[in-house]
XYZ file of C-alpha atoms in Angstrom:
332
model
C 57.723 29.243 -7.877
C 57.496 32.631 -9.091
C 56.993 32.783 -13.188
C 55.999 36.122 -15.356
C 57.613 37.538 -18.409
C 60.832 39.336 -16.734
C 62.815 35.943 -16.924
C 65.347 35.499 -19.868
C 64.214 33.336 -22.889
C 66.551 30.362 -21.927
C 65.786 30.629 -17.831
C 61.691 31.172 -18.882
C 61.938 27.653 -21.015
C 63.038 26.078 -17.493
C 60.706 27.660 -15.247
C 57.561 26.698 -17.829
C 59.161 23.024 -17.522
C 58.956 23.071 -14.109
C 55.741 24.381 -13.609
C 54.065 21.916 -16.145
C 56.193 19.103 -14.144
C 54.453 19.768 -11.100
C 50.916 21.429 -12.226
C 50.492 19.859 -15.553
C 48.064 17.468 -16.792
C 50.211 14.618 -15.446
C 51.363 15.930 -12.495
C 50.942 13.666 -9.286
C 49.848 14.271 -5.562
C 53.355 13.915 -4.343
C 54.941 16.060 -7.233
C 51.633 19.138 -6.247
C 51.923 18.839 -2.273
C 52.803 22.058 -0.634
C 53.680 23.861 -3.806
C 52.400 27.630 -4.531
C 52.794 29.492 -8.319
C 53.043 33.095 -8.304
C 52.323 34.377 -11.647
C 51.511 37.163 -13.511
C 49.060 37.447 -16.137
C 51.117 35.585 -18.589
C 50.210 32.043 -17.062
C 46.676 32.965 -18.181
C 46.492 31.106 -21.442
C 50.417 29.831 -22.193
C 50.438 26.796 -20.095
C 48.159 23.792 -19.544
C 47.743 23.537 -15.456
C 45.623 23.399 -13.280
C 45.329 24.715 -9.197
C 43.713 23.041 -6.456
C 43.211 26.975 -4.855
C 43.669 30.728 -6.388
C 43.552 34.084 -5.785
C 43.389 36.808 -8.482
C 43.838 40.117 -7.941
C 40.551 42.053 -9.866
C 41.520 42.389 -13.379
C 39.090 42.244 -16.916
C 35.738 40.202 -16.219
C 37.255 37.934 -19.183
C 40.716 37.501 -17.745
C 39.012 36.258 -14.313
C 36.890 33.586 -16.301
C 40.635 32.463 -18.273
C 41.603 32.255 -14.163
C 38.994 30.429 -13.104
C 39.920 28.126 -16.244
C 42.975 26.938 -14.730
C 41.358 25.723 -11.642
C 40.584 21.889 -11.032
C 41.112 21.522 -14.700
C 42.342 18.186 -15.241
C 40.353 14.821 -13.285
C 42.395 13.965 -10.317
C 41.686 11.936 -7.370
C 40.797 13.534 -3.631
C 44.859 13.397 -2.700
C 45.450 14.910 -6.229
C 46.770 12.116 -8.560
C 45.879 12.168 -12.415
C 42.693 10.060 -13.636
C 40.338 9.647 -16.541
C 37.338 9.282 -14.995
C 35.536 12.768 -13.650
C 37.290 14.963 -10.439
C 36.903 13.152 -7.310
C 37.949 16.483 -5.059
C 35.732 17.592 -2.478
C 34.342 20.784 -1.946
C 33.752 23.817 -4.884
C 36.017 25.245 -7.268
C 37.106 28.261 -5.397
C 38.442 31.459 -6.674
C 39.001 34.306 -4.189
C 39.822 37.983 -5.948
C 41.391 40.022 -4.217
C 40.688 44.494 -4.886
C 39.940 47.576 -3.807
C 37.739 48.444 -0.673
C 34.149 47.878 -2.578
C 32.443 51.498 -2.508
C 28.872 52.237 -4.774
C 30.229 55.906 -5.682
C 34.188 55.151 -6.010
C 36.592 58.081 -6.427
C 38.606 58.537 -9.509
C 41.758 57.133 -7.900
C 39.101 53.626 -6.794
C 41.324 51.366 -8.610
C 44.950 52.950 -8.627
C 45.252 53.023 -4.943
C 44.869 50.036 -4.389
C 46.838 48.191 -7.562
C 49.128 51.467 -8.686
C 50.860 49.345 -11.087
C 48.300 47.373 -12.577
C 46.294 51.046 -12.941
C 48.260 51.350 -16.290
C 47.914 47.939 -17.122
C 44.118 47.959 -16.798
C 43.277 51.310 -17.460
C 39.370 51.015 -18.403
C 38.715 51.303 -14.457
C 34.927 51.699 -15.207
C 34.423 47.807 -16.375
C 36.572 46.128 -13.867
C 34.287 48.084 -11.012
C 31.760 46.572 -13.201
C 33.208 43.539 -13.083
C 33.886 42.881 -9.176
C 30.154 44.370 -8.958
C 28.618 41.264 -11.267
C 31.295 38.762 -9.476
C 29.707 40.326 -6.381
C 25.906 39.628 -7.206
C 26.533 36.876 -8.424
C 29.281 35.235 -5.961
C 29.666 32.426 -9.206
C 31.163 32.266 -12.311
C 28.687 30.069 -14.389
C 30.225 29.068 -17.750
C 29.124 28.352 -20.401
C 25.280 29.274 -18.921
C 26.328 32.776 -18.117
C 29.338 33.833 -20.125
C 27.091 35.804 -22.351
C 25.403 37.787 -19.601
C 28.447 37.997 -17.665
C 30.308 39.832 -20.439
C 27.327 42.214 -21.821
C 27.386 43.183 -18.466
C 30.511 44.608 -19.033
C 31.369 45.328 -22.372
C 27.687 45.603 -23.487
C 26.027 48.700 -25.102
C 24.459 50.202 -21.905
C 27.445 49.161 -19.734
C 28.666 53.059 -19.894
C 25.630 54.096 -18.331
C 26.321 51.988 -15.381
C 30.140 53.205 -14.754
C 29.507 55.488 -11.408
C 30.401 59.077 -12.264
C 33.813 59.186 -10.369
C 35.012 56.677 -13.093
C 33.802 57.750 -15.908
C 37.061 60.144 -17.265
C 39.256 56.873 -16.851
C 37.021 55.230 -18.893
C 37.234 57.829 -21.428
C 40.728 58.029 -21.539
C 40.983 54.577 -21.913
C 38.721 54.461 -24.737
C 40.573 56.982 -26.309
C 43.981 55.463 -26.028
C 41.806 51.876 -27.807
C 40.232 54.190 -30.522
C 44.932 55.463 -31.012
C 45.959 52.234 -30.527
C 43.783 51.219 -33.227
C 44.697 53.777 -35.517
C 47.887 52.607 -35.294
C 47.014 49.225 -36.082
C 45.202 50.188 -39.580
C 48.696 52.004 -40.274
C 50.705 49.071 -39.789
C 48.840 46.566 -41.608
C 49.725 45.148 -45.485
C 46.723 44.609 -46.988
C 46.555 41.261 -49.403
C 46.068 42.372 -52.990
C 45.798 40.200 -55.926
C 48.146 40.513 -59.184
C 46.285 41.069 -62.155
C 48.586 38.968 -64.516
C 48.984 35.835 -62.436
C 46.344 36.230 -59.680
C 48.485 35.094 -56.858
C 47.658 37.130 -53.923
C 50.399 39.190 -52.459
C 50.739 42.048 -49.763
C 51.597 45.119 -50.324
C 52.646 48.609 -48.477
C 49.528 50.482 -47.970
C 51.456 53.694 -46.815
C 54.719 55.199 -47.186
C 56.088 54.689 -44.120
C 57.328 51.079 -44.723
C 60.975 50.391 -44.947
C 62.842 47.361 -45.471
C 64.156 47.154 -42.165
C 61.406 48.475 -40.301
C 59.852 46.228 -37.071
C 56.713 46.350 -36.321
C 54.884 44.479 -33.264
C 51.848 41.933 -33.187
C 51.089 44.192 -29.831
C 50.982 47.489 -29.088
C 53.364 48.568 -26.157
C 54.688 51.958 -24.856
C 58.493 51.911 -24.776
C 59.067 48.666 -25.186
C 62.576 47.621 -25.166
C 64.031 44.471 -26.196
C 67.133 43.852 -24.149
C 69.675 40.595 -24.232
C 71.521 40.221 -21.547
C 75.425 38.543 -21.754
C 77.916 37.740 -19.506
C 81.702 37.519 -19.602
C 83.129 34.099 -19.788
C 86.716 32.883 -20.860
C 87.744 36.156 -21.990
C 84.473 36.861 -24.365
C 80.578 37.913 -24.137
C 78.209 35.263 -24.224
C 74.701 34.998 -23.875
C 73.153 34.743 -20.072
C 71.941 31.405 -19.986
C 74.319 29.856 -22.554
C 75.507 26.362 -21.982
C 79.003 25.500 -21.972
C 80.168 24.156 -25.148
C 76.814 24.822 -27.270
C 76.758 26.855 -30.496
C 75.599 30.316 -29.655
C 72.493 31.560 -29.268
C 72.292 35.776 -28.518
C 67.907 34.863 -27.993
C 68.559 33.150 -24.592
C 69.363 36.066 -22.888
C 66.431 38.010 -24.392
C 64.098 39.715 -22.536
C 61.711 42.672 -23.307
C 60.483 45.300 -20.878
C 58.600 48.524 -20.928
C 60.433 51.418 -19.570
C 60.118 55.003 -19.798
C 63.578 56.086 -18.565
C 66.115 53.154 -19.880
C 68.720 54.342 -22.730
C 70.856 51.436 -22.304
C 74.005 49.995 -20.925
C 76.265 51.596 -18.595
C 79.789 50.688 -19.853
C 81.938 52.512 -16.713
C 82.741 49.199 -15.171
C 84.006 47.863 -18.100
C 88.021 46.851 -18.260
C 89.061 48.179 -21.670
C 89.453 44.614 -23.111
C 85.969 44.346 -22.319
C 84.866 47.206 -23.480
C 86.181 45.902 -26.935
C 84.326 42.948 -26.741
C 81.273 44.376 -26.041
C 80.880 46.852 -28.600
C 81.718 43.646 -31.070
C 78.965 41.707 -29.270
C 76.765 44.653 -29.793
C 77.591 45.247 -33.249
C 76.959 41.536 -34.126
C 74.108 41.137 -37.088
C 71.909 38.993 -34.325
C 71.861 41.805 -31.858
C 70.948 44.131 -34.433
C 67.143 45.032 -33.102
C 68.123 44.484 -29.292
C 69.925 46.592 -26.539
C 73.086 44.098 -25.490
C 73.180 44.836 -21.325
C 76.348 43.106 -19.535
C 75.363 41.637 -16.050
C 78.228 40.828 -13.519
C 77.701 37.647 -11.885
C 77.232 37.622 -7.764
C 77.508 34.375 -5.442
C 73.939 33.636 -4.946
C 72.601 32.849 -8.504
C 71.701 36.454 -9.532
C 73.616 38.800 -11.823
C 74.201 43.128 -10.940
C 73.453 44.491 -14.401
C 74.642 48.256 -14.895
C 72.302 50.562 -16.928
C 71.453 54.134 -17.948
C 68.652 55.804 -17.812
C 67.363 59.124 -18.278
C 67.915 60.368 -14.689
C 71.038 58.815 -14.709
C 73.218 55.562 -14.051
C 71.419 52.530 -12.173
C 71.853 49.416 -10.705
C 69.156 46.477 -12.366
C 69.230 42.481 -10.494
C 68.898 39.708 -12.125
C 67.896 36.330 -10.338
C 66.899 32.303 -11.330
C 64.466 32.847 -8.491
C 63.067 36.320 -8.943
C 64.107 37.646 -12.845
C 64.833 40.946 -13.406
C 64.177 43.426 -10.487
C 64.968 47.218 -11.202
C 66.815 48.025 -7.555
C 65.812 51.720 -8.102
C 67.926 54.188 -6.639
C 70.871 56.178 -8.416
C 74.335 54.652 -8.912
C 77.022 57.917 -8.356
């Protein structure tokens, strides 16, 4: 089962359902047996389950220990059924993590070589070397004994003086990009005043730059797009995911991604009906804050969805199994 945040709204719903079926609190042996989960960071702290077995790639000392949480973490007998009474399974809780080459004096690309992705995701490469070198003196995670020491070790005072020199200007770029990010925080936020003639607290604008039909985010994220994908069904648009006969609802096919190059949809294989309807669909009040992207349905559950980017016109997949993919490569 794979499961992260690249799956529409109505298809995510599902996949959480299925996962908490068979890894959830009252999941049995038979419903668990030969099943694997691979998950992104967003299984973290949504979902109540719990692994017999994991590996993490090396990420944030803290995300590790959330991890680590979801192992063995609901009683179960030794074949894996659901009890009251304490774990009966043999053996230690084990959590391998999985990282870079370990090296005392790491270069400045340490990290990125290894995860180039996850190297913008994580960009404080300094504490997760820190990290993987506690997790490697320590070959435990104690908790709650050791959660303290664990994390000073990391985030504490003196932890800059023990990033190795080759790491150190990630580390200051990424504290940098915390000390803007924060900035823009302070700017964002409506402080709660108090009215003088009837003392009911309020908030108010603390800068110019709100509007009334401004958005802003509960996270900070670079180029984040909110996209909601539709297919066409019985000569209209509809939402991807959308049942047969249900009331409409555009927030199925939602999904968000973070994207340097995407402008938006690429209408050149539109018929011209369609190319009515979908300026309609995109015009709609609902779809007001979200880029409407049509996806063309293929045989084997997973929709072609035509896009434009910045570089030019693209080919994106869509999948039950997989999510969205971007296929790369330049459509002519």
């Amino acid at each position: 089962v794979v499961f992260h945040a690249r799956f529409i709204v109505g298809h995510r719903e599902s996949r959480e359902s299925q996962i908490l079926r068979e890894f959830g609190p009252l999941s049995t042996a038979q419903e668990r047996r030969g099943k694997v989960v691979v998950a992104t960071q967003v299984i973290e702290q949504s979902l109540d389950v719990d692994f017999d077995f994991m590996v993490s790639d090396l990420a944030p000392i803290d995300l590790i220990v959330q991890r680590a949480g979801r192992l063995r973490r609901h009683p179960r007998t030794e074949e894996g059924d659901p009890i009251s009474s304490p774990d009966r399974r043999s053996g230690p809780e084990t959590l391998f993590v999985y990282g870079p080459k370990w090296q005392e004096e790491p270069s400045e690309n340490w990290f990125e070589e290894c995860f180039s992705k996850a190297a913008y995701v994580y960009p404080a490469h300094g504490k997760l070397w820190l990290g993987a070198q506690f997790l490697r003196k320590e070959k435990q995670i104690i908790v709650p004994e050791k959660s303290r020491e664990m994390i000073e070790y990391v985030y504490g005072d003196d932890s800059e003086d023990r990033v190795p020199q080759g790491l150190q200007s990630k580390e200051e770029a990424a504290y940098g990009e915390d000390l803007s990010q924060g900035n823009a925080a302070y700017l964002s936020a409506l402080p709660l005043l108090e009215s003088r003639l009837t003392g009911d607290a309020y908030y108010c604008s603390s800068t110019l730059q709100w509007e009334a039909d401004r958005e802003f985010a509960t996270r900070l994220t670079h180029n984040q797009h909110r996209l909601r994908l539709v297919n066409w069904r019985k000569g209209k648009f509809v939402p991807l995911g959308q049942e047969e006969g249900e009331p409409l609802q555009w927030e199925l096919g939602e999904i968000s991604i973070s994207h340097l190059g995407f402008k938006g949809s690429d209408p050149r294989r539109l018929t011209d009906e369609q190319q009515e309807a979908f300026i309609e669909t995109t015009e709609l009040p609902q779809n007001r804050y979200s880029t409407v992207l049509y996806a063309i349905p293929q045989v084997d559950d997973s929709w072609l969805i035509p896009v434009e980017m910045k570089t030019g016109f693209e080919t994106w997949r869509y999948s039950l199994r997989m999510g969205l993919q971007n296929q790369g490569g330049r459509d002519e």
